[in-house]
PDB file of C-alpha atoms in Angstrom:
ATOM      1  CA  UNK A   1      20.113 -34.849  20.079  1.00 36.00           C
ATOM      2  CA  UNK A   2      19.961 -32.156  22.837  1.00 42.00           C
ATOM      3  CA  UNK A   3      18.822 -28.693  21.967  1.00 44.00           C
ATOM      4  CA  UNK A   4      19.916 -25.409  22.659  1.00 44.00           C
ATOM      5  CA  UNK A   5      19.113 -23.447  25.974  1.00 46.00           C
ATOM      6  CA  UNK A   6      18.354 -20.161  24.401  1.00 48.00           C
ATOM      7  CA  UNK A   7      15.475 -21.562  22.472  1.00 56.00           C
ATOM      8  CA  UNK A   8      12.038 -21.261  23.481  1.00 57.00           C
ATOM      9  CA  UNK A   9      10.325 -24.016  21.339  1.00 70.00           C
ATOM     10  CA  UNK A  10      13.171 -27.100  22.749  1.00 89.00           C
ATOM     11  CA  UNK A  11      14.372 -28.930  25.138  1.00 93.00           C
ATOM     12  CA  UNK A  12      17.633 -29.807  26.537  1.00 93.00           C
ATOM     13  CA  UNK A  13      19.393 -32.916  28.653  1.00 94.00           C
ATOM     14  CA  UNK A  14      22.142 -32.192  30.905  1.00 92.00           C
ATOM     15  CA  UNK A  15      23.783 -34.275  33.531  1.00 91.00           C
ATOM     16  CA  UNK A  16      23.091 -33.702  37.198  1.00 86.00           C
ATOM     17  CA  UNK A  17      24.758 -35.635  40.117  1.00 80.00           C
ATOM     18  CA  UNK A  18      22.438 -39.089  40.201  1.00 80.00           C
ATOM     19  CA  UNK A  19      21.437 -38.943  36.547  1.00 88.00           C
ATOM     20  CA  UNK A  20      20.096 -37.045  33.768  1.00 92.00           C
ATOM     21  CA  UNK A  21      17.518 -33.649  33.354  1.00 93.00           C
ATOM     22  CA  UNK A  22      15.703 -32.233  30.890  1.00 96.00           C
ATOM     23  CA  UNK A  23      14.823 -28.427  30.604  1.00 95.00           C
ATOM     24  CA  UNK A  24      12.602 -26.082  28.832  1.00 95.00           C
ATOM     25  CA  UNK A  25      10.122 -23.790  28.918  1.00 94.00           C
ATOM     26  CA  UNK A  26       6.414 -24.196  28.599  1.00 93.00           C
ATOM     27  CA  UNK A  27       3.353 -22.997  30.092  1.00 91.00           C
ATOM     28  CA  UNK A  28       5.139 -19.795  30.918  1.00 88.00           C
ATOM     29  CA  UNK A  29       7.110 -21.872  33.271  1.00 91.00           C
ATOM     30  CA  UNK A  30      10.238 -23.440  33.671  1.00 93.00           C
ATOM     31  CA  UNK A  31      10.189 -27.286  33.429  1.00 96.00           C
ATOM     32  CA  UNK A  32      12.381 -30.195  34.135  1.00 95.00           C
ATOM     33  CA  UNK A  33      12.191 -33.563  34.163  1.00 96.00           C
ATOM     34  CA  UNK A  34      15.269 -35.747  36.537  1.00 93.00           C
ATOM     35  CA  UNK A  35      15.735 -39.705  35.979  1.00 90.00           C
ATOM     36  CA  UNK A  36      17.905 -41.140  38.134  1.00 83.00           C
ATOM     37  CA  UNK A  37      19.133 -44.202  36.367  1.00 78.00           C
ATOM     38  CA  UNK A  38      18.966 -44.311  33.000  1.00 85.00           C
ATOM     39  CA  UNK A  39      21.268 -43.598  29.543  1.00 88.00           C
ATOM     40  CA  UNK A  40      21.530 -40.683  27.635  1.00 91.00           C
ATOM     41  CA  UNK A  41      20.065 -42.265  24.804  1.00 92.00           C
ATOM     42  CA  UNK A  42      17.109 -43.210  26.855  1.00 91.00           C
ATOM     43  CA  UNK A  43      17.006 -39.575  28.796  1.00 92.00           C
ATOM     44  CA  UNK A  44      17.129 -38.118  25.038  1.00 94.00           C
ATOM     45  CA  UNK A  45      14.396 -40.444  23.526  1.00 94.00           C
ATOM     46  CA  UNK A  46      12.041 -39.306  26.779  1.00 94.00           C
ATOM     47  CA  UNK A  47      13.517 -35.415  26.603  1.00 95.00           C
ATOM     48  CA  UNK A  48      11.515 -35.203  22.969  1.00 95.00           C
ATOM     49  CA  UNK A  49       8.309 -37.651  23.786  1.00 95.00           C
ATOM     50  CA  UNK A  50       7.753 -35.124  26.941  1.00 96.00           C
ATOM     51  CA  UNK A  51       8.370 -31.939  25.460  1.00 96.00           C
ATOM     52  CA  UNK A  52       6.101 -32.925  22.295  1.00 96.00           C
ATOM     53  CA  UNK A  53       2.914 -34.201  24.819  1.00 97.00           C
ATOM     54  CA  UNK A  54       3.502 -30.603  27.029  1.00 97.00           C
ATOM     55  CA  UNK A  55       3.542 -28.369  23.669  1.00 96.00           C
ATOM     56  CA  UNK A  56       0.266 -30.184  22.658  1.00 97.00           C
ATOM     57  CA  UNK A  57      -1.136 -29.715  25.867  1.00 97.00           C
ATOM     58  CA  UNK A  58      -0.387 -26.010  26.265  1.00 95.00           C
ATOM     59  CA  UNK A  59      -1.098 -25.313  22.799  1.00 96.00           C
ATOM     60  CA  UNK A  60      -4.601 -27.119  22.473  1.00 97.00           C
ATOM     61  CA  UNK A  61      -5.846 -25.776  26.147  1.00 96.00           C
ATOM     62  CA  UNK A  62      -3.957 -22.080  25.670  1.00 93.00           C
ATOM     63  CA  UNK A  63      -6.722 -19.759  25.688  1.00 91.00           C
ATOM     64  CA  UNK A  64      -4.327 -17.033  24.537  1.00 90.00           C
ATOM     65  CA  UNK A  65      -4.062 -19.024  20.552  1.00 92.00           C
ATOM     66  CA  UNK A  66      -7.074 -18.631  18.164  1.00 92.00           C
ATOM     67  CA  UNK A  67      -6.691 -22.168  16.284  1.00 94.00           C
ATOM     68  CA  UNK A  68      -7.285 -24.439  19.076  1.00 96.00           C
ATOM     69  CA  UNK A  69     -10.757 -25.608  20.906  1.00 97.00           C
ATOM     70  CA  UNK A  70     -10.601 -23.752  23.931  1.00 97.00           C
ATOM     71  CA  UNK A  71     -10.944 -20.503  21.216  1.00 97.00           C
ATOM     72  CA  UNK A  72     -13.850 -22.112  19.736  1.00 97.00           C
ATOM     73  CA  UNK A  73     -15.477 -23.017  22.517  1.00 97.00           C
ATOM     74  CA  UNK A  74     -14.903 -18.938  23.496  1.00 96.00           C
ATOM     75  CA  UNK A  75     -16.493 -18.044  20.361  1.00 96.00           C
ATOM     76  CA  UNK A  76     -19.004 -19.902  19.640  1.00 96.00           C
ATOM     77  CA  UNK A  77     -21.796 -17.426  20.511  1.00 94.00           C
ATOM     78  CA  UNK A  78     -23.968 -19.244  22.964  1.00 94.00           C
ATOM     79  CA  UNK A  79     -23.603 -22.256  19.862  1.00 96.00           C
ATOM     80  CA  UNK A  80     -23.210 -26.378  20.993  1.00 97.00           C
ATOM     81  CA  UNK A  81     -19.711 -26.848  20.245  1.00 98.00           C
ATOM     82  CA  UNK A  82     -18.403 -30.426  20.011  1.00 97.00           C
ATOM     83  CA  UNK A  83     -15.255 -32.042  22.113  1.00 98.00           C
ATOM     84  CA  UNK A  84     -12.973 -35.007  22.441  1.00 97.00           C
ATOM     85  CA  UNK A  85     -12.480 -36.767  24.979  1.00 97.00           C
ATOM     86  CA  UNK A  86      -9.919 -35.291  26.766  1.00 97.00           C
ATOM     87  CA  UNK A  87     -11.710 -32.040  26.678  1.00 97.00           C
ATOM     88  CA  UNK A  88     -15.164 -34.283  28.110  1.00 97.00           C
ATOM     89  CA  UNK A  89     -12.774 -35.278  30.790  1.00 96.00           C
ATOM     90  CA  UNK A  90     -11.426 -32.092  31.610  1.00 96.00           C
ATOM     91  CA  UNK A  91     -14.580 -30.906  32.051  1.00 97.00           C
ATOM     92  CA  UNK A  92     -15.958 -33.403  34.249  1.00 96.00           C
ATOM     93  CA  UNK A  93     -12.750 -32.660  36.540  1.00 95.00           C
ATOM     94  CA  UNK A  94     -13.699 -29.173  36.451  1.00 95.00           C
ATOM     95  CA  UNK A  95     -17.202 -29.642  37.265  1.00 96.00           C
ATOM     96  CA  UNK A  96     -15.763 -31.792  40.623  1.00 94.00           C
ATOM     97  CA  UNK A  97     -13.933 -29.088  41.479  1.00 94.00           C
ATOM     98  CA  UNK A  98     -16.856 -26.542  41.799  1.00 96.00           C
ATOM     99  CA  UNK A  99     -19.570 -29.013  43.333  1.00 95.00           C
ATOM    100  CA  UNK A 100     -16.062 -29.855  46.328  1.00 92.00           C
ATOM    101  CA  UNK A 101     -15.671 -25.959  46.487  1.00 94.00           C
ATOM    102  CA  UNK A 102     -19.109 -24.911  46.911  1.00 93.00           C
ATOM    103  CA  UNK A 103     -19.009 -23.065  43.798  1.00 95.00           C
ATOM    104  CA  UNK A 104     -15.558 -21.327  44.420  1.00 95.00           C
ATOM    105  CA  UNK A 105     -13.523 -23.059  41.837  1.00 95.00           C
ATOM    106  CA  UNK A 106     -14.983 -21.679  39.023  1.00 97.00           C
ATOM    107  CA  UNK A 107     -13.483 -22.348  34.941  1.00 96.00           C
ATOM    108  CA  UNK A 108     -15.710 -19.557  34.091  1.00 97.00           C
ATOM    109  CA  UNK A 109     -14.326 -17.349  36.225  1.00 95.00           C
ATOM    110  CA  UNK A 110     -11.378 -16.063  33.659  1.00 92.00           C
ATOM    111  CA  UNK A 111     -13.270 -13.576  31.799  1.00 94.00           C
ATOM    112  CA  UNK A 112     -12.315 -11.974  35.276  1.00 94.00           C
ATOM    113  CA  UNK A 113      -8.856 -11.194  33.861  1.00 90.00           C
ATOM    114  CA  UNK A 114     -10.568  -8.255  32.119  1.00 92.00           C
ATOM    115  CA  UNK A 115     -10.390  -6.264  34.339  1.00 94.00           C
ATOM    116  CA  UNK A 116      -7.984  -7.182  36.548  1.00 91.00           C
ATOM    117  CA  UNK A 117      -4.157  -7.253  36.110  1.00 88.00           C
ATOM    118  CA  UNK A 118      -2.387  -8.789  38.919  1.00 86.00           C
ATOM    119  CA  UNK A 119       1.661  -7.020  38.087  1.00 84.00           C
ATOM    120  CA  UNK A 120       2.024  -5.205  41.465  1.00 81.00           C
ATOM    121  CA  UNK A 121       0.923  -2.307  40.938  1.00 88.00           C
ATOM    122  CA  UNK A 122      -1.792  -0.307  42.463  1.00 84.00           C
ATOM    123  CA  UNK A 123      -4.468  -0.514  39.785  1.00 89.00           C
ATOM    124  CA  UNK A 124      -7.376  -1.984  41.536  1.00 91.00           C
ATOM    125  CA  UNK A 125     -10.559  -2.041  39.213  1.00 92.00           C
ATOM    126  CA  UNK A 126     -13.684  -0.571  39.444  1.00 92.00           C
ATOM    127  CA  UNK A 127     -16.159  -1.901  41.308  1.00 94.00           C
ATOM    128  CA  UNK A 128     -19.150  -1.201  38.377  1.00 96.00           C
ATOM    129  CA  UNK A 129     -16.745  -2.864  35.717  1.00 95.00           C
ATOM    130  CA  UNK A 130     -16.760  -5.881  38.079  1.00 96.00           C
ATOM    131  CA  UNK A 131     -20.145  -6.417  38.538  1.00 96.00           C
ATOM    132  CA  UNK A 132     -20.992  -5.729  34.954  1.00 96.00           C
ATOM    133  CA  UNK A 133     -18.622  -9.597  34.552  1.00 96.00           C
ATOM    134  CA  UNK A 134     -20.678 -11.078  37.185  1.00 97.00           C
ATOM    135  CA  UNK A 135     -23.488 -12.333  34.608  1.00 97.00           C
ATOM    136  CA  UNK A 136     -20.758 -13.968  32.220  1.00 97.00           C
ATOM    137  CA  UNK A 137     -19.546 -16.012  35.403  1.00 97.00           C
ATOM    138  CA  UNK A 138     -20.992 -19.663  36.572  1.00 96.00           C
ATOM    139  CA  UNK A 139     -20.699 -22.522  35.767  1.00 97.00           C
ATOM    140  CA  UNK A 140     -23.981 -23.886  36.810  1.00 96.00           C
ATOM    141  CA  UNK A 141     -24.819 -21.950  33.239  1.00 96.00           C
ATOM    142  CA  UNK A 142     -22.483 -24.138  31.147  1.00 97.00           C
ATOM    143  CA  UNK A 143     -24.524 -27.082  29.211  1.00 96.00           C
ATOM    144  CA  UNK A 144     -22.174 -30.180  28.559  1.00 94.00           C
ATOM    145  CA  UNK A 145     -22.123 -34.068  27.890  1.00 93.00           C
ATOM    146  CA  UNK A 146     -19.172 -35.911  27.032  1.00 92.00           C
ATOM    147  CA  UNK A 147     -19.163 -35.267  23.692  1.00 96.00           C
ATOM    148  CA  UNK A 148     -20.544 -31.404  23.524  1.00 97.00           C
ATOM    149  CA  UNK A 149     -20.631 -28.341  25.566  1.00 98.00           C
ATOM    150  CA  UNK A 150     -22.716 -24.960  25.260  1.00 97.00           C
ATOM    151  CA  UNK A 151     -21.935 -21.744  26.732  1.00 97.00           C
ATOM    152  CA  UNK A 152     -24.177 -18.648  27.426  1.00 94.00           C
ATOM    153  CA  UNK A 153     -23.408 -15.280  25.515  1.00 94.00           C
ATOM    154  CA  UNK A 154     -20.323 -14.099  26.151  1.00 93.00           C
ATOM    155  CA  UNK A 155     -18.789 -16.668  28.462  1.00 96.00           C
ATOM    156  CA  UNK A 156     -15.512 -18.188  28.184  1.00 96.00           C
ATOM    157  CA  UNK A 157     -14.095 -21.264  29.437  1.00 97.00           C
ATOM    158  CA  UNK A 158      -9.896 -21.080  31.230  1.00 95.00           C
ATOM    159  CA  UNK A 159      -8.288 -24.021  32.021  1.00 95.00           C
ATOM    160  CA  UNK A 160      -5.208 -22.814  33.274  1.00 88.00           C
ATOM    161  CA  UNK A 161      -6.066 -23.336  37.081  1.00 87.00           C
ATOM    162  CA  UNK A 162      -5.532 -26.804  36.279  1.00 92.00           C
ATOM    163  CA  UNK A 163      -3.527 -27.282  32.983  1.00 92.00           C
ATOM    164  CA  UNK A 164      -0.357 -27.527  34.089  1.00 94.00           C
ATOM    165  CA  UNK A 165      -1.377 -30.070  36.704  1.00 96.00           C
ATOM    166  CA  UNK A 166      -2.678 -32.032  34.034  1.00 97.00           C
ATOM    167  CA  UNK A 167       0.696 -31.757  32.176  1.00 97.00           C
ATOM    168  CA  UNK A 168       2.512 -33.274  34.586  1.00 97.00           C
ATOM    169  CA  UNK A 169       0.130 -36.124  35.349  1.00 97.00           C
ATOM    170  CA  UNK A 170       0.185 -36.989  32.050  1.00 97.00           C
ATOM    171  CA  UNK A 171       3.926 -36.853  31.560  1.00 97.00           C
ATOM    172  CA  UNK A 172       4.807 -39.164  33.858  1.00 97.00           C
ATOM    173  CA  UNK A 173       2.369 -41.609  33.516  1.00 96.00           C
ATOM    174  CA  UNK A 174       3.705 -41.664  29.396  1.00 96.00           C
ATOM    175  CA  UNK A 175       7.069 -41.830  30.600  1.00 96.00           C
ATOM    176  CA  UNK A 176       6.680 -44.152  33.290  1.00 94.00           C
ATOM    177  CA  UNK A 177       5.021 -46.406  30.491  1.00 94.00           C
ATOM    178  CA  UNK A 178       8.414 -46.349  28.300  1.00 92.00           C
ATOM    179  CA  UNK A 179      11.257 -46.662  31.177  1.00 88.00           C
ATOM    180  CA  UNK A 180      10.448 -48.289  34.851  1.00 85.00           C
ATOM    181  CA  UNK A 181      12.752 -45.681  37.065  1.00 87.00           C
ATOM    182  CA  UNK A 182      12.393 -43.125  39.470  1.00 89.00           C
ATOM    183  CA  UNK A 183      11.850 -39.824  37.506  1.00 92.00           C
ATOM    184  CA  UNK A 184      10.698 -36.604  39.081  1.00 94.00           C
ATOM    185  CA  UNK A 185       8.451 -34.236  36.738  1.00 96.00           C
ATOM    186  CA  UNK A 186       8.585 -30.422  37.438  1.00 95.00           C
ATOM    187  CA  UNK A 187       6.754 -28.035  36.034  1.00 96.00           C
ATOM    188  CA  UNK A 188       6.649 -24.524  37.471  1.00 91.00           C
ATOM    189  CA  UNK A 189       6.524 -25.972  40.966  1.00 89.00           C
ATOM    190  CA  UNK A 190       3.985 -28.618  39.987  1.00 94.00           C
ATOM    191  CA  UNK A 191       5.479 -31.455  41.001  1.00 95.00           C
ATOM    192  CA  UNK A 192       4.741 -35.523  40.563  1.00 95.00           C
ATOM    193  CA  UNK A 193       7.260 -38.311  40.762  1.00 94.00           C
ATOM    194  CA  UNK A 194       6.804 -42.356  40.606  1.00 90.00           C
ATOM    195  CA  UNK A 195       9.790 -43.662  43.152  1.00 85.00           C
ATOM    196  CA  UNK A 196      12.397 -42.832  45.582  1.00 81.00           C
ATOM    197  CA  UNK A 197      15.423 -41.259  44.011  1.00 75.00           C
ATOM    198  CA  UNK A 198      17.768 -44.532  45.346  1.00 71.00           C
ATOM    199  CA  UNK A 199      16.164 -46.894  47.992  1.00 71.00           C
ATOM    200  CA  UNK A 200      15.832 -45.106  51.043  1.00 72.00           C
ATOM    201  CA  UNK A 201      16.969 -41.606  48.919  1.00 72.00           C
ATOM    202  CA  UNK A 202      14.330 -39.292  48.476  1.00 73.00           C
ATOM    203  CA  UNK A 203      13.854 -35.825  46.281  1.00 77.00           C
ATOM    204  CA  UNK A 204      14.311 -33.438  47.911  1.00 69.00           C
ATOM    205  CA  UNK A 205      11.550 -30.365  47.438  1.00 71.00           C
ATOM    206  CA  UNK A 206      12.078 -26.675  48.508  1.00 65.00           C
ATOM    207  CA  UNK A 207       9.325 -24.753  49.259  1.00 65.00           C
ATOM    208  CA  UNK A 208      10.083 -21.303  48.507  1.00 63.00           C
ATOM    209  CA  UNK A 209       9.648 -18.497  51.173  1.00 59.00           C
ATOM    210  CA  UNK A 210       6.730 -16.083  50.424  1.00 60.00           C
ATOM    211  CA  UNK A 211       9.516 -13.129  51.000  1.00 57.00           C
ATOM    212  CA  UNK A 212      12.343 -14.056  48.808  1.00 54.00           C
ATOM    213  CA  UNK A 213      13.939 -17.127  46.619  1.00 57.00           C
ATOM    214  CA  UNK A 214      15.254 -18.584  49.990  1.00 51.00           C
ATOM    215  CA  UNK A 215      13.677 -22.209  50.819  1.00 50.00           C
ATOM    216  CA  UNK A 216      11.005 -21.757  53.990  1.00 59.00           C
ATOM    217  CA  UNK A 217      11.208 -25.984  54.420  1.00 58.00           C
ATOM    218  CA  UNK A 218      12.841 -28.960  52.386  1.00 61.00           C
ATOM    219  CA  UNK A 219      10.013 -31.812  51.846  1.00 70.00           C
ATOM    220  CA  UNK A 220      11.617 -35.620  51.407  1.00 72.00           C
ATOM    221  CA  UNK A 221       9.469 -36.623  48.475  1.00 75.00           C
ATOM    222  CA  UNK A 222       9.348 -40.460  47.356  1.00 76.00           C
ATOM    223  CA  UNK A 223       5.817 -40.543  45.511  1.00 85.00           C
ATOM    224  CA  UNK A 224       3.045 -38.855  44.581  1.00 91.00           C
ATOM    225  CA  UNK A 225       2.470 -35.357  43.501  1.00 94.00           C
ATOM    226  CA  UNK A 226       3.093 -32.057  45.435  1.00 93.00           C
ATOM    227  CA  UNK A 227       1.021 -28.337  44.310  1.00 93.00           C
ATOM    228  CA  UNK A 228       1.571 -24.910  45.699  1.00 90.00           C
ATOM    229  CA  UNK A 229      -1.225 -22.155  45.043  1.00 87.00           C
ATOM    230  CA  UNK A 230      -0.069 -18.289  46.035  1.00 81.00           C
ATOM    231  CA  UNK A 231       0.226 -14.784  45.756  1.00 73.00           C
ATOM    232  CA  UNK A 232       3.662 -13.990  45.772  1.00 66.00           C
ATOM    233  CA  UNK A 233       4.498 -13.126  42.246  1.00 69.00           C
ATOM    234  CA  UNK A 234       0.751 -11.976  41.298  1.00 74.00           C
ATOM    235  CA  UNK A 235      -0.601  -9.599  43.405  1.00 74.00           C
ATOM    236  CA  UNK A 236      -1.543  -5.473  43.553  1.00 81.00           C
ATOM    237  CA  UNK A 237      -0.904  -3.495  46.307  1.00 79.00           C
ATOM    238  CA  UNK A 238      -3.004  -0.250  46.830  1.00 82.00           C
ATOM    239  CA  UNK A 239      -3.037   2.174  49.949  1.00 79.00           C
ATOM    240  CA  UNK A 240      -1.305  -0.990  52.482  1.00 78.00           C
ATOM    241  CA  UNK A 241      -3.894  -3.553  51.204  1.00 80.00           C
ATOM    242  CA  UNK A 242      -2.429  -6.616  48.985  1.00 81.00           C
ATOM    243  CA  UNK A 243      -4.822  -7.985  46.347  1.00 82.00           C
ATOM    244  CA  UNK A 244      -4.327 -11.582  45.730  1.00 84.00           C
ATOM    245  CA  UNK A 245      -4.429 -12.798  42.482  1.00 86.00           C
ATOM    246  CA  UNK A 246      -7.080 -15.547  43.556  1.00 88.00           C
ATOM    247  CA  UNK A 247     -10.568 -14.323  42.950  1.00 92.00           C
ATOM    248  CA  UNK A 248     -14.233 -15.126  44.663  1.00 94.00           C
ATOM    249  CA  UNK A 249     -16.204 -15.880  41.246  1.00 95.00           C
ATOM    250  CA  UNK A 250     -19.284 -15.182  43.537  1.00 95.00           C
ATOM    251  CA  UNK A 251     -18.390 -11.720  43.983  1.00 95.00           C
ATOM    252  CA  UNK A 252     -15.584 -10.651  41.347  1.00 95.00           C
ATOM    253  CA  UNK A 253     -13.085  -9.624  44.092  1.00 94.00           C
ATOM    254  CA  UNK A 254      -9.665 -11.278  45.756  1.00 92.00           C
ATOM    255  CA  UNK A 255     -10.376 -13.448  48.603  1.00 90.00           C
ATOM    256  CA  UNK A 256      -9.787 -12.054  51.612  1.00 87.00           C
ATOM    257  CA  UNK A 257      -7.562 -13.402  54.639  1.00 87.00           C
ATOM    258  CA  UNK A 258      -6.077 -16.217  52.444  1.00 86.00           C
ATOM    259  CA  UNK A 259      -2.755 -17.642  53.032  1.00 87.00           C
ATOM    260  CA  UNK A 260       0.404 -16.082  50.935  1.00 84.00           C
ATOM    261  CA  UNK A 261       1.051 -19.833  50.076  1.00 86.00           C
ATOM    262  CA  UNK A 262      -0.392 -23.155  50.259  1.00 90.00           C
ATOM    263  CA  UNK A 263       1.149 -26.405  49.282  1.00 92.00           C
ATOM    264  CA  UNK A 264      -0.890 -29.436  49.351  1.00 93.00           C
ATOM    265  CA  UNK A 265       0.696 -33.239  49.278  1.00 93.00           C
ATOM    266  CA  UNK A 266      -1.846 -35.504  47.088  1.00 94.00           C
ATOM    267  CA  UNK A 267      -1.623 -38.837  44.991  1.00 95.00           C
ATOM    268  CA  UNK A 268      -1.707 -36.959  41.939  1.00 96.00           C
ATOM    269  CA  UNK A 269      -1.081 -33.422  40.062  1.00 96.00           C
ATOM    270  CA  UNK A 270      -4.340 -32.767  39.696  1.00 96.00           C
ATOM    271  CA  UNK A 271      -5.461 -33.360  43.146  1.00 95.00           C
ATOM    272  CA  UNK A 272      -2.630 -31.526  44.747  1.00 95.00           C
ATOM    273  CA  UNK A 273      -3.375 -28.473  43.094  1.00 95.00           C
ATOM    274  CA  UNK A 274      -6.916 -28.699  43.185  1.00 94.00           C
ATOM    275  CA  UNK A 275      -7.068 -28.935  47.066  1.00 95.00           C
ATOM    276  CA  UNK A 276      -4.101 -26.263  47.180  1.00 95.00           C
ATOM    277  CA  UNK A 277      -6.314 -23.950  44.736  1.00 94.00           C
ATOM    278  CA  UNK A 278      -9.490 -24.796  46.806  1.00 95.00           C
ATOM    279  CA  UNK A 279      -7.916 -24.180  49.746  1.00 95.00           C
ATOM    280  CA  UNK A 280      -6.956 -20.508  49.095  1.00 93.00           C
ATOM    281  CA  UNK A 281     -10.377 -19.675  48.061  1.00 94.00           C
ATOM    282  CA  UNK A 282     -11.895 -20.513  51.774  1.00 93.00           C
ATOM    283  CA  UNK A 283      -9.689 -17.224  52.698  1.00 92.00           C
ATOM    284  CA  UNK A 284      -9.182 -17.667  56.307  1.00 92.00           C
ATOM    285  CA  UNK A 285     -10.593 -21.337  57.053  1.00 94.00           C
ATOM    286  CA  UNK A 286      -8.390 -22.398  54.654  1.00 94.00           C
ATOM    287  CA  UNK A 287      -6.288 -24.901  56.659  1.00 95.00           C
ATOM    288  CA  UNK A 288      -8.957 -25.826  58.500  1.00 95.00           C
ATOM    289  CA  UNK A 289     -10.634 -27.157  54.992  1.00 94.00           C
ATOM    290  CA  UNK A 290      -7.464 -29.157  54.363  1.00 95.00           C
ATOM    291  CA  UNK A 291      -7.626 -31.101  58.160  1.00 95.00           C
ATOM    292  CA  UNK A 292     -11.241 -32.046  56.733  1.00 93.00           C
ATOM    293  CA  UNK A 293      -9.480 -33.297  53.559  1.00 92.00           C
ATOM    294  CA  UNK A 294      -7.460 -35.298  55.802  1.00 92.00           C
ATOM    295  CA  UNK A 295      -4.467 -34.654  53.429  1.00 91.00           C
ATOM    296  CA  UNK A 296      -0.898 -33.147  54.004  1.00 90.00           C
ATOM    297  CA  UNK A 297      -0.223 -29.958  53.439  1.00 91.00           C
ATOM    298  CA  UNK A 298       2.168 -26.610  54.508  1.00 88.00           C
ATOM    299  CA  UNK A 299       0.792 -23.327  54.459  1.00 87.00           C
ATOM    300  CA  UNK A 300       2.589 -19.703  55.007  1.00 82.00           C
ATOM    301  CA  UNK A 301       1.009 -16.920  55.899  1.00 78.00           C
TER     302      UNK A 301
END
């Protein structure tokens, strides 16, 4: 059966013009999942198989819970910790990510949150607190096979630069196992779909201006995954200068000259929003990264 709105820990189906959705909240985001042909009963069955895989995903990769392995790895004081393999396999992602980005996309790089807070206010670290992170940051320090993985002193693993892309990867590929129709998985603007809408009837994407809630361009999606990366709800502003919320591991401070937004077109989740993510971190040569990438993407500045 369908669930109530207000509740943080459910899900709920509701009818929308060409079929069915499914809301609720994880990840600190909204999510929603759209079939366009199906039943109720089917919507409802998928509704509670999605919601169930998302919860274990956020809770077993949260690094704000202390009972999952993403806190032991944390604290295991510089001790070989063993992993699954999912975990293995998010780790070899990660590692791809920082050999493509020359060292820029970093999962080390969170213990960065320590010092700064990214609400819009004016509260700009200092500099000596930075550099005193520096040594607990690179991944070129982090020892790990498919079944273990070591970390120096002090060093702590985040995987929410690519969590939630992994969510929605994984949804629809369970779905799409259990009901062959178009479906369209959103999560937080993470985006991933398997078909057209009807033939020749695509979904149809906003990308939200950097400004306000107003859509800057409509995208006719009928496959593959779509990822925007930007500053516009995380950010400080001090003395005319805006902070983004995207650091330079390398040097403990916001990348400079970096689009507001990017939004990158890719075959999956994961790949969307690891070239989006990417992209943002080459500051001002970011689009020209994304012509060598030879994918499709929309960028506001």
């Amino acid at each position: 059966m369908t669930s109530q709105n207000d509740c943080k820990d459910c899900w709920d189906v509701t009818p929308f013009e060409a079929g069915w959705k499914c809301t609720f909240t994880a990840m600190a985001s909204p999510c929603e999942i759209l079939w366009a042909q199906c039943s109720i009963e089917d919507a409802r069955g998928l509704s509670e198989m999605a919601f169930n895989e998302v919860k274990r995903i956020e809770q077993k990769f949260s690094r704000y819970r202390d009972n999952n392995i993403v806190y032991q790895i944390n604290n295991s004081n510089g001790q070989q910790v063993d992993i699954d393999d999912e975990v293995g396999r998010l780790l070899i992602f990660a590692d791809q990510c920082y050999q493509v980005s020359d060292g820029l996309f970093d999962i080390t790089s969170g213990v960065l949150r320590k010092v700064w807070r990214f609400d819009g206010s004016d509260k700009v670290p200092n500099a000596r607190d930075i550099v005193d992170l520096l040594p607990l940051v690179g991944w070129e320090k982090v020892r790990h096979t498919p079944s273990t993985v070591q970390l120096s002193l002090g060093m702590e693993l985040d995987f929410g630069g690519i969590g939630k892309e992994y969510a929605v990867d994984r949804v629809l590929l369970m779905l799409s196992e259990q009901l062959q129709q178009p479906m369209l998985i959103n999560f937080g603007g993470d985006i991933a779909t398997n078909g057209a809408l009807f033939p020749d009837h695509h979904w149809s994407i906003g990308v939200e201006a950097i400004s306000n809630e107003a859509v800057e361009k409509l995208l006719n999606v009928s496959g593959g995954a779509i990822a925007t990366s930007g500053d516009s709800r995380r950010f400080l502003l001090r003395d005319g200068v805006r902070y983004t919320h995207v650091l330079n591991p390398k040097t403990g401070w916001p990348i400079e000259n970096a689009p507001h937004s990017m939004t990158v077109a890719a075959p999956s989740c994961v790949q969307a929003g690891m070239l989006s993510t990417i992209a943002l971190l080459q500051g001002e040569n970011a689009e020209t990264f994304l012509d060598e990438m030879d994918v499709t993407y929309w960028s506001q500045r």
